[in-house]
Amino acid sequence: MTSTEQASKSGAQAAHPDHLGHVIFIAAAAAMGGFLFGYDSSVINGAVEAIRGRYDIGSAALAQVIAIALIGCAIGAATAGRIADRIGRIRCMQISAVLFTISAVGSALPFALYDLAFWRIVGGFAIGMASVIGPAYIAEVAPPAYRGRLGSFQQAAIVIGIAVSQLVNWGLLNAAGGDQRGKLMGLEAWQVMLGVMVIPAVLYGLLSFAIPESPRFLISVGKHERAREILAEVEGDKIDMDARVAEIEHGMHSEHKSTFKDLLGGSFFFKPIVWVGIGLSVFQQFVGINVAFYYSSTLWQSVGVDPTDSFLYSFTTSIINIVGTVIAMIFVDRVGRRPLALIGSVGMVIGLALEAWAFSFDLVDGKLPAAQGWTALIAAHVFVLFFALSWGVVVWVFLGEMFPNRIRAAALGVAASAQWIANWAITASFPSLADWNLSATYVIYTVFAALSIPFVLKYVKETKGKALEEMG
């Protein structure tokens, strides 16, 4: 009997674990990296104005300190796969947890601006690792029948991490009397905000000791017996273990290791499908979504909102982000990817256009007029809601499904790199653009949201209900 025939009889597709709660715990522990991803990405929101005042820097220098973490993200994401293949998924998580912890301590106790920037890069490297290892580990450990639902833990953990960071920042700001530079535990409040990340980072590290190594990795290094034990643990002991191991080995040996060279072709360097993936990644960032998570407190304060209230609004925005993500998770397989993307684009255009209109009015006594202020606040929440229920989720679904098997891994890497670069461009440019003209900045984001509509209609094909082998 061949490996393929054995695999067909292994019962893997119908495998059900004896203790589903334990499998959920394993997936949730791995998704803790996603929580840290969201937390670290958003916690800086509470420190932006304090860093500007502490080091007396302009908008351009401030933007580089905020955005420099994304350089670390790109490096971490690019190297995580190779590290995990060499030393294992669990060791990779533990390295990430250690780097998160070091970054939190260093960011909370910087000697100067340059070492704060360095610790931001270290934290970014950990984010990049976590963004790759978490989903990969969950996919390798989860029983096939539950893979989709357990895989969604990563995105859910990210948006929860964003919300918790905003809530913690708001609580610490209140404790410091509403002043980001107010004293708290012998430090300035913003330092405590950055240092608090030690707690989830250490928890992530401890949880990594409580979950098993990926069976796929164990088989790749010849530890078949331990792999069988873990497969019985997560998929149940009623399946044919020898056939299941043979199935995994067959899949690993038959995989095509896609390379950058496989992506070349067509009239514009890359194959057309690769450009579509890059386009999705770029549009996802160029609508300005990360402004809402990196700079929202600064944005609201710039139009006269009280600092404490600005932090509260940042928290409510992150709650809306969670609600939108849940909506997307419910409807992405029912409605389809393209319809959700188009609905989201229309909603984002409306929200961003209203923000641009509101910010075009002159401040009165340092504040927006009441009508425009409320319009801006509601529109910002509308924008985040429509992004979260569409582009925030469907882009990742598209990127995981749309490429042909032969180029999937390499194409996904290029698209993800494009996303980090686009993220950096928006994050680094916003403070200077806002100083120039806040309303015009939002007009730019509105234009990109509008352009995403014809892009999806013309170039993006629906992937709902199609087998991965049908793509391309």
Short mmCIF file of C-alpha atoms in Angstrom, two decimals:
data_model
loop_
_atom_site.label_atom_id
_atom_site.label_comp_id
_atom_site.label_asym_id
_atom_site.label_seq_id
_atom_site.Cartn_x
_atom_site.Cartn_y
_atom_site.Cartn_z
CA MET A 1 0.00 0.00 0.00
CA THR A 2 1.39 3.43 -0.94
CA SER A 3 1.68 6.34 1.47
CA THR A 4 -1.17 8.11 -0.29
CA GLU A 5 -3.44 5.06 0.03
CA GLN A 6 -2.49 4.70 3.67
CA ALA A 7 -3.28 8.37 4.23
CA SER A 8 -6.72 7.97 2.77
CA LYS A 9 -7.43 5.29 5.38
CA SER A 10 -5.92 7.09 8.33
CA GLY A 11 -9.15 8.86 9.15
CA ALA A 12 -7.35 12.16 9.64
CA GLN A 13 -10.06 14.25 8.01
CA ALA A 14 -12.65 12.84 10.38
CA ALA A 15 -10.38 12.85 13.43
CA HIS A 16 -11.96 14.17 16.61
CA PRO A 17 -9.86 14.66 19.74
CA ASP A 18 -10.91 12.91 22.94
CA HIS A 19 -10.34 16.13 24.89
CA LEU A 20 -11.35 19.07 22.70
CA GLY A 21 -10.86 21.47 25.60
CA HIS A 22 -7.18 20.57 25.73
CA VAL A 23 -6.79 21.22 21.99
CA ILE A 24 -8.52 24.59 22.41
CA PHE A 25 -6.06 25.40 25.22
CA ILE A 26 -3.12 24.52 22.96
CA ALA A 27 -4.42 26.78 20.17
CA ALA A 28 -5.19 29.60 22.60
CA ALA A 29 -1.71 29.38 24.15
CA ALA A 30 -0.10 29.59 20.71
CA ALA A 31 -2.39 32.50 19.81
CA MET A 32 -0.97 34.38 22.82
CA GLY A 33 1.71 35.47 20.35
CA GLY A 34 -1.08 37.15 18.38
CA PHE A 35 -2.23 38.89 21.57
CA LEU A 36 1.30 40.25 22.04
CA PHE A 37 1.35 41.21 18.35
CA GLY A 38 -1.78 43.34 18.84
CA TYR A 39 -0.72 44.65 22.24
CA ASP A 40 2.76 45.75 21.19
CA SER A 41 1.50 47.24 17.92
CA SER A 42 -1.01 49.44 19.72
CA VAL A 43 0.53 50.22 23.13
CA ILE A 44 2.77 52.91 21.62
CA ASN A 45 -0.42 54.92 20.99
CA GLY A 46 -0.35 55.93 24.65
CA ALA A 47 3.23 57.18 24.56
CA VAL A 48 3.44 59.22 21.34
CA GLU A 49 2.91 62.71 22.78
CA ALA A 50 4.99 61.94 25.89
CA ILE A 51 7.94 60.81 23.75
CA ARG A 52 7.64 63.99 21.68
CA GLY A 53 7.76 66.10 24.85
CA ARG A 54 10.40 64.05 26.70
CA TYR A 55 12.93 64.18 23.88
CA ASP A 56 11.78 67.46 22.27
CA ILE A 57 11.59 66.06 18.74
CA GLY A 58 9.63 67.03 15.65
CA SER A 59 7.01 65.03 13.81
CA ALA A 60 9.44 63.45 11.33
CA ALA A 61 11.78 62.07 14.02
CA LEU A 62 8.82 60.98 16.15
CA ALA A 63 7.36 59.07 13.20
CA GLN A 64 10.60 57.15 12.70
CA VAL A 65 10.69 56.06 16.36
CA ILE A 66 7.10 54.83 16.08
CA ALA A 67 7.54 53.18 12.68
CA ILE A 68 11.00 51.69 13.21
CA ALA A 69 9.47 48.65 14.94
CA LEU A 70 8.14 47.65 11.52
CA ILE A 71 11.71 47.09 10.31
CA GLY A 72 12.10 44.52 13.07
CA CYS A 73 8.73 43.05 12.09
CA ALA A 74 9.85 42.50 8.52
CA ILE A 75 13.13 40.84 9.61
CA GLY A 76 11.38 38.66 12.20
CA ALA A 77 8.72 37.51 9.73
CA ALA A 78 11.32 36.76 7.06
CA THR A 79 13.49 34.63 9.36
CA ALA A 80 10.94 32.94 11.62
CA GLY A 81 10.16 30.10 9.21
CA ARG A 82 13.79 29.03 8.88
CA ILE A 83 14.39 29.32 12.63
CA ALA A 84 11.29 27.21 13.35
CA ASP A 85 12.37 24.55 10.85
CA ARG A 86 15.78 24.30 12.52
CA ILE A 87 14.97 24.38 16.24
CA GLY A 88 11.19 23.80 16.40
CA ARG A 89 8.03 25.85 16.74
CA ILE A 90 8.01 25.88 20.55
CA ARG A 91 11.63 27.11 20.83
CA CYS A 92 10.78 29.83 18.32
CA MET A 93 7.84 30.94 20.50
CA GLN A 94 10.12 31.00 23.54
CA ILE A 95 12.68 33.16 21.74
CA SER A 96 9.88 35.51 20.74
CA ALA A 97 8.64 35.69 24.35
CA VAL A 98 12.14 36.50 25.62
CA LEU A 99 12.57 39.24 23.01
CA PHE A 100 9.13 40.67 23.90
CA THR A 101 10.15 40.76 27.56
CA ILE A 102 13.52 42.39 26.89
CA SER A 103 11.88 44.93 24.57
CA ALA A 104 9.27 45.84 27.20
CA VAL A 105 11.89 46.41 29.92
CA GLY A 106 14.19 48.36 27.59
CA SER A 107 11.36 50.53 26.23
CA ALA A 108 10.20 51.34 29.76
CA LEU A 109 13.71 52.34 30.90
CA PRO A 110 15.39 54.06 27.92
CA PHE A 111 18.53 56.11 28.40
CA ALA A 112 17.91 58.17 25.28
CA LEU A 113 15.88 58.26 22.10
CA TYR A 114 18.30 56.03 20.18
CA ASP A 115 18.03 53.08 22.58
CA LEU A 116 14.23 53.46 22.73
CA ALA A 117 14.31 53.05 18.95
CA PHE A 118 16.55 49.99 19.33
CA TRP A 119 14.17 48.34 21.81
CA ARG A 120 11.32 49.09 19.40
CA ILE A 121 13.20 47.13 16.71
CA VAL A 122 13.73 44.21 19.12
CA GLY A 123 10.02 44.19 19.92
CA GLY A 124 9.23 44.39 16.21
CA PHE A 125 11.40 41.33 15.53
CA ALA A 126 9.38 39.44 18.16
CA ILE A 127 6.13 40.62 16.53
CA GLY A 128 7.32 39.39 13.14
CA MET A 129 8.20 35.98 14.57
CA ALA A 130 4.88 35.68 16.40
CA SER A 131 2.91 36.69 13.30
CA VAL A 132 4.36 33.73 11.39
CA ILE A 133 4.80 31.02 14.03
CA GLY A 134 1.40 31.25 15.72
CA PRO A 135 -0.77 30.51 12.65
CA ALA A 136 1.71 27.91 11.34
CA TYR A 137 1.80 26.03 14.64
CA ILE A 138 -1.99 26.07 15.07
CA ALA A 139 -2.45 24.78 11.50
CA GLU A 140 0.00 21.93 12.16
CA VAL A 141 -1.44 20.89 15.53
CA ALA A 142 -5.18 21.43 15.02
CA PRO A 143 -7.30 18.46 13.90
CA PRO A 144 -8.37 19.03 10.27
CA ALA A 145 -12.06 19.14 11.25
CA TYR A 146 -11.39 22.10 13.57
CA ARG A 147 -8.53 23.82 11.74
CA GLY A 148 -10.51 26.79 10.42
CA ARG A 149 -12.10 27.67 13.75
CA LEU A 150 -8.90 27.20 15.74
CA GLY A 151 -6.93 29.12 13.12
CA SER A 152 -9.18 32.14 13.68
CA PHE A 153 -7.83 32.35 17.27
CA GLN A 154 -4.78 34.24 15.96
CA GLN A 155 -6.76 37.13 14.45
CA ALA A 156 -9.10 37.22 17.45
CA ALA A 157 -6.08 37.39 19.78
CA ILE A 158 -4.60 40.29 17.80
CA VAL A 159 -7.71 42.47 18.05
CA ILE A 160 -8.16 41.58 21.73
CA GLY A 161 -4.52 42.54 22.34
CA ILE A 162 -5.16 45.92 20.70
CA ALA A 163 -8.23 46.50 22.89
CA VAL A 164 -6.53 45.44 26.13
CA SER A 165 -3.53 47.70 25.46
CA GLN A 166 -5.84 50.69 24.98
CA LEU A 167 -7.78 49.85 28.14
CA VAL A 168 -4.57 49.48 30.18
CA ASN A 169 -3.24 52.76 28.77
CA TRP A 170 -6.48 54.52 29.71
CA GLY A 171 -6.36 53.11 33.24
CA LEU A 172 -2.71 54.12 33.75
CA LEU A 173 -3.36 57.61 32.37
CA ASN A 174 -6.18 58.08 34.87
CA ALA A 175 -3.91 56.83 37.65
CA ALA A 176 -1.35 59.44 36.59
CA GLY A 177 -3.88 62.28 36.74
CA GLY A 178 -4.46 62.46 33.00
CA ASP A 179 -0.81 63.29 32.20
CA GLN A 180 1.20 60.91 29.99
CA ARG A 181 4.32 62.20 31.74
CA GLY A 182 2.79 62.12 35.21
CA LYS A 183 4.61 60.09 37.85
CA LEU A 184 3.54 56.49 38.38
CA MET A 185 5.56 53.93 40.36
CA GLY A 186 8.61 56.18 40.14
CA LEU A 187 8.43 56.43 36.34
CA GLU A 188 6.55 58.56 33.86
CA ALA A 189 3.16 57.08 32.92
CA TRP A 190 4.16 56.35 29.32
CA GLN A 191 7.11 54.28 30.53
CA VAL A 192 4.82 52.15 32.67
CA MET A 193 2.50 51.70 29.66
CA LEU A 194 5.36 50.23 27.65
CA GLY A 195 6.70 48.20 30.58
CA VAL A 196 3.40 46.51 31.41
CA MET A 197 3.89 44.32 28.33
CA VAL A 198 6.30 42.27 30.47
CA ILE A 199 3.26 40.55 32.02
CA PRO A 200 1.72 39.03 28.84
CA ALA A 201 5.22 38.38 27.44
CA VAL A 202 6.19 36.27 30.46
CA LEU A 203 2.79 34.53 30.35
CA TYR A 204 3.39 33.67 26.68
CA GLY A 205 6.75 32.19 27.56
CA LEU A 206 5.31 30.11 30.41
CA LEU A 207 2.44 28.83 28.25
CA SER A 208 4.93 27.70 25.61
CA PHE A 209 6.26 25.16 28.15
CA ALA A 210 2.74 23.76 28.62
CA ILE A 211 2.01 22.88 24.98
CA PRO A 212 3.51 20.13 22.79
CA GLU A 213 5.83 20.50 19.82
CA SER A 214 4.30 20.30 16.35
CA PRO A 215 4.02 16.66 15.15
CA ARG A 216 5.08 17.82 11.69
CA PHE A 217 8.37 19.21 13.05
CA LEU A 218 8.98 16.11 15.18
CA ILE A 219 8.53 13.85 12.14
CA SER A 220 10.90 16.07 10.14
CA VAL A 221 13.65 15.46 12.70
CA GLY A 222 12.95 11.73 13.06
CA LYS A 223 11.11 11.76 16.42
CA HIS A 224 8.25 9.59 15.20
CA GLU A 225 7.26 8.11 18.54
CA ARG A 226 6.79 11.48 20.20
CA ALA A 227 4.88 12.66 17.12
CA ARG A 228 2.50 9.70 17.50
CA GLU A 229 1.88 10.60 21.15
CA ILE A 230 0.99 14.17 20.28
CA LEU A 231 -1.19 13.14 17.34
CA ALA A 232 -3.14 10.84 19.68
CA GLU A 233 -3.42 13.75 22.12
CA VAL A 234 -4.81 16.27 19.60
CA GLU A 235 -6.60 14.07 17.05
CA GLY A 236 -7.76 11.15 19.21
CA ASP A 237 -6.37 7.63 19.47
CA LYS A 238 -8.98 6.06 17.18
CA ILE A 239 -7.10 6.91 13.97
CA ASP A 240 -4.41 4.73 12.37
CA MET A 241 -1.26 6.37 13.72
CA ASP A 242 1.12 4.68 11.27
CA ALA A 243 -1.01 5.84 8.36
CA ARG A 244 -1.30 9.34 9.83
CA VAL A 245 2.49 9.64 10.16
CA ALA A 246 2.88 8.30 6.62
CA GLU A 247 0.38 10.90 5.41
CA ILE A 248 2.37 13.73 6.97
CA GLU A 249 5.67 12.38 5.62
CA HIS A 250 4.18 12.00 2.13
CA GLY A 251 2.88 15.57 2.23
CA MET A 252 6.27 16.90 3.33
CA HIS A 253 8.19 14.97 0.64
CA SER A 254 5.80 15.97 -2.15
CA GLU A 255 5.81 19.68 -1.31
CA HIS A 256 7.34 22.00 -3.86
CA LYS A 257 9.63 24.50 -2.16
CA SER A 258 8.64 27.65 -4.00
CA THR A 259 11.34 30.23 -4.62
CA PHE A 260 11.43 33.86 -5.66
CA LYS A 261 12.32 32.78 -9.20
CA ASP A 262 8.95 30.99 -9.47
CA LEU A 263 7.17 34.35 -9.14
CA LEU A 264 8.85 35.96 -12.13
CA GLY A 265 7.03 36.27 -15.44
CA GLY A 266 4.49 38.41 -17.23
CA SER A 267 5.05 41.88 -18.57
CA PHE A 268 5.79 43.62 -15.25
CA PHE A 269 8.45 41.46 -13.60
CA PHE A 270 6.06 39.41 -11.40
CA LYS A 271 3.27 37.11 -12.52
CA PRO A 272 -0.12 38.94 -12.59
CA ILE A 273 -1.49 36.94 -9.64
CA VAL A 274 1.47 38.07 -7.50
CA TRP A 275 0.70 41.71 -8.32
CA VAL A 276 -2.90 41.14 -7.22
CA GLY A 277 -1.62 39.86 -3.87
CA ILE A 278 0.70 42.87 -3.53
CA GLY A 279 -2.20 45.16 -4.43
CA LEU A 280 -4.44 43.68 -1.75
CA SER A 281 -1.68 44.13 0.85
CA VAL A 282 -0.97 47.72 -0.16
CA PHE A 283 -4.62 48.79 -0.26
CA GLN A 284 -5.18 47.21 3.15
CA GLN A 285 -2.57 49.59 4.62
CA PHE A 286 -2.99 52.68 2.44
CA VAL A 287 -6.51 53.35 3.73
CA GLY A 288 -4.71 54.44 6.92
CA ILE A 289 -5.98 51.81 9.33
CA ASN A 290 -2.86 51.81 11.49
CA VAL A 291 -3.22 55.53 12.09
CA ALA A 292 -6.27 54.52 14.13
CA PHE A 293 -4.16 52.23 16.32
CA TYR A 294 -0.78 54.02 16.46
CA TYR A 295 -1.87 57.66 16.58
CA SER A 296 -5.55 57.88 17.58
CA SER A 297 -4.85 59.45 20.99
CA THR A 298 -2.60 62.05 19.37
CA LEU A 299 -5.18 62.64 16.63
CA TRP A 300 -8.01 63.34 19.06
CA GLN A 301 -5.82 65.56 21.23
CA SER A 302 -4.78 67.56 18.15
CA VAL A 303 -8.43 68.57 17.63
CA GLY A 304 -9.00 69.52 21.25
CA VAL A 305 -10.15 66.30 22.94
CA ASP A 306 -9.07 65.92 26.57
CA PRO A 307 -6.17 63.42 26.87
CA THR A 308 -8.11 61.05 29.14
CA ASP A 309 -11.11 61.09 26.79
CA SER A 310 -8.82 60.54 23.80
CA PHE A 311 -7.55 57.33 25.40
CA LEU A 312 -11.13 56.23 26.08
CA TYR A 313 -12.04 56.81 22.42
CA SER A 314 -9.02 54.76 21.39
CA PHE A 315 -10.37 51.92 23.55
CA THR A 316 -13.90 52.15 22.12
CA THR A 317 -12.41 52.07 18.62
CA SER A 318 -10.58 48.86 19.46
CA ILE A 319 -13.83 47.33 20.77
CA ILE A 320 -15.46 48.19 17.43
CA ASN A 321 -12.47 46.47 15.79
CA ILE A 322 -13.27 43.27 17.72
CA VAL A 323 -16.96 43.46 16.77
CA GLY A 324 -16.08 43.90 13.09
CA THR A 325 -13.63 40.99 13.19
CA VAL A 326 -16.29 38.70 14.67
CA ILE A 327 -18.73 39.77 11.93
CA ALA A 328 -16.12 38.93 9.28
CA MET A 329 -15.40 35.54 10.83
CA ILE A 330 -19.14 34.73 10.74
CA PHE A 331 -19.79 35.85 7.17
CA VAL A 332 -16.54 35.26 5.23
CA ASP A 333 -17.57 31.70 4.34
CA ARG A 334 -21.24 32.56 3.88
CA VAL A 335 -21.20 35.78 1.88
CA GLY A 336 -17.83 35.32 0.19
CA ARG A 337 -14.57 37.25 0.18
CA ARG A 338 -15.21 39.69 -2.70
CA PRO A 339 -18.64 40.91 -1.50
CA LEU A 340 -17.26 41.56 2.00
CA ALA A 341 -14.27 43.44 0.54
CA LEU A 342 -16.56 45.63 -1.60
CA ILE A 343 -18.97 46.32 1.26
CA GLY A 344 -16.01 47.25 3.44
CA SER A 345 -14.54 49.56 0.81
CA VAL A 346 -17.80 51.49 0.42
CA GLY A 347 -18.15 51.85 4.19
CA MET A 348 -14.53 52.99 4.55
CA VAL A 349 -14.97 55.62 1.84
CA ILE A 350 -17.96 57.06 3.71
CA GLY A 351 -16.21 57.05 7.09
CA LEU A 352 -12.94 58.52 5.81
CA ALA A 353 -14.69 61.18 3.70
CA LEU A 354 -16.69 62.32 6.72
CA GLU A 355 -13.49 62.52 8.79
CA ALA A 356 -11.80 64.56 6.06
CA TRP A 357 -14.79 66.92 5.99
CA ALA A 358 -14.84 67.31 9.79
CA PHE A 359 -11.10 67.98 10.02
CA SER A 360 -11.34 70.68 7.33
CA PHE A 361 -12.94 73.10 9.82
CA ASP A 362 -10.87 75.54 11.85
CA LEU A 363 -10.49 74.89 15.56
CA VAL A 364 -12.45 77.14 17.94
CA ASP A 365 -10.70 77.63 21.28
CA GLY A 366 -8.47 74.71 20.38
CA LYS A 367 -11.35 72.37 19.57
CA LEU A 368 -13.38 71.32 16.57
CA PRO A 369 -16.92 72.77 16.51
CA ALA A 370 -19.31 70.38 18.28
CA ALA A 371 -21.04 69.06 15.14
CA GLN A 372 -17.76 68.40 13.35
CA GLY A 373 -16.20 66.87 16.46
CA TRP A 374 -19.00 64.34 16.88
CA THR A 375 -19.01 63.66 13.14
CA ALA A 376 -15.26 62.90 13.23
CA LEU A 377 -15.64 60.61 16.24
CA ILE A 378 -18.56 58.62 14.81
CA ALA A 379 -16.96 58.46 11.34
CA ALA A 380 -13.72 57.10 12.83
CA HIS A 381 -15.66 54.25 14.45
CA VAL A 382 -17.57 53.61 11.21
CA PHE A 383 -14.27 53.41 9.30
CA VAL A 384 -12.74 50.91 11.75
CA LEU A 385 -15.92 48.80 11.79
CA PHE A 386 -16.07 48.48 8.00
CA PHE A 387 -12.33 47.79 7.77
CA ALA A 388 -12.50 45.08 10.44
CA LEU A 389 -15.49 43.29 8.92
CA SER A 390 -13.84 43.23 5.50
CA TRP A 391 -10.23 44.04 4.59
CA GLY A 392 -8.88 43.28 8.06
CA VAL A 393 -9.79 39.60 7.65
CA VAL A 394 -10.48 38.88 3.97
CA VAL A 395 -7.06 40.02 2.76
CA TRP A 396 -5.41 37.32 4.87
CA VAL A 397 -7.97 34.78 3.65
CA PHE A 398 -7.34 35.80 0.02
CA LEU A 399 -3.57 35.61 0.43
CA GLY A 400 -3.81 32.14 1.93
CA GLU A 401 -6.06 30.86 -0.87
CA MET A 402 -5.51 32.74 -4.12
CA PHE A 403 -2.06 31.58 -5.21
CA PRO A 404 -1.37 28.34 -7.11
CA ASN A 405 0.17 25.61 -4.95
CA ARG A 406 3.48 25.81 -6.81
CA ILE A 407 4.14 29.42 -5.79
CA ARG A 408 1.98 29.83 -2.68
CA ALA A 409 4.69 30.09 -0.02
CA ALA A 410 6.96 32.46 -1.96
CA ALA A 411 4.06 34.61 -3.20
CA LEU A 412 2.65 34.92 0.30
CA GLY A 413 6.08 36.03 1.53
CA VAL A 414 6.29 38.78 -1.11
CA ALA A 415 2.73 39.96 -0.37
CA ALA A 416 3.41 40.01 3.38
CA SER A 417 6.61 42.00 2.81
CA ALA A 418 4.65 44.49 0.72
CA GLN A 419 2.22 44.82 3.62
CA TRP A 420 4.98 45.61 6.15
CA ILE A 421 6.50 48.18 3.76
CA ALA A 422 3.11 49.83 3.15
CA ASN A 423 2.46 49.80 6.90
CA TRP A 424 5.80 51.53 7.49
CA ALA A 425 5.05 54.14 4.80
CA ILE A 426 1.73 55.11 6.40
CA THR A 427 3.04 55.01 9.97
CA ALA A 428 6.16 57.05 9.17
CA SER A 429 4.35 59.67 7.08
CA PHE A 430 1.27 60.44 9.20
CA PRO A 431 2.73 62.91 11.76
CA SER A 432 4.29 65.08 9.03
CA LEU A 433 1.19 64.85 6.81
CA ALA A 434 -1.05 65.75 9.76
CA ASP A 435 1.12 68.80 10.53
CA TRP A 436 0.79 69.83 6.88
CA ASN A 437 -2.97 69.32 6.51
CA LEU A 438 -4.99 66.80 8.52
CA SER A 439 -8.06 67.03 6.28
CA ALA A 440 -6.02 66.51 3.10
CA THR A 441 -4.34 63.49 4.72
CA TYR A 442 -7.73 61.87 5.18
CA VAL A 443 -8.67 62.78 1.62
CA ILE A 444 -5.63 60.72 0.50
CA TYR A 445 -6.80 57.73 2.56
CA THR A 446 -10.33 58.18 1.14
CA VAL A 447 -8.97 58.08 -2.42
CA PHE A 448 -7.17 54.80 -1.74
CA ALA A 449 -10.33 53.31 -0.21
CA ALA A 450 -12.27 54.38 -3.33
CA LEU A 451 -9.63 52.95 -5.70
CA SER A 452 -9.83 49.60 -3.91
CA ILE A 453 -13.36 49.13 -5.32
CA PRO A 454 -12.45 48.97 -9.05
CA PHE A 455 -9.30 47.01 -8.11
CA VAL A 456 -11.37 44.26 -6.48
CA LEU A 457 -14.00 44.29 -9.25
CA LYS A 458 -11.43 43.96 -12.04
CA TYR A 459 -8.57 41.91 -10.64
CA VAL A 460 -9.65 39.92 -7.58
CA LYS A 461 -11.42 36.58 -8.11
CA GLU A 462 -13.65 34.93 -5.54
CA THR A 463 -12.00 32.00 -3.73
CA LYS A 464 -14.96 30.90 -1.62
CA GLY A 465 -15.73 27.19 -1.96
CA LYS A 466 -12.79 26.45 -4.26
CA ALA A 467 -10.12 23.84 -3.55
CA LEU A 468 -6.59 25.19 -3.26
CA GLU A 469 -5.64 23.06 -6.27
CA GLU A 470 -8.04 25.09 -8.45
CA MET A 471 -6.22 28.39 -7.88
CA GLY A 472 -4.17 30.19 -10.52
#
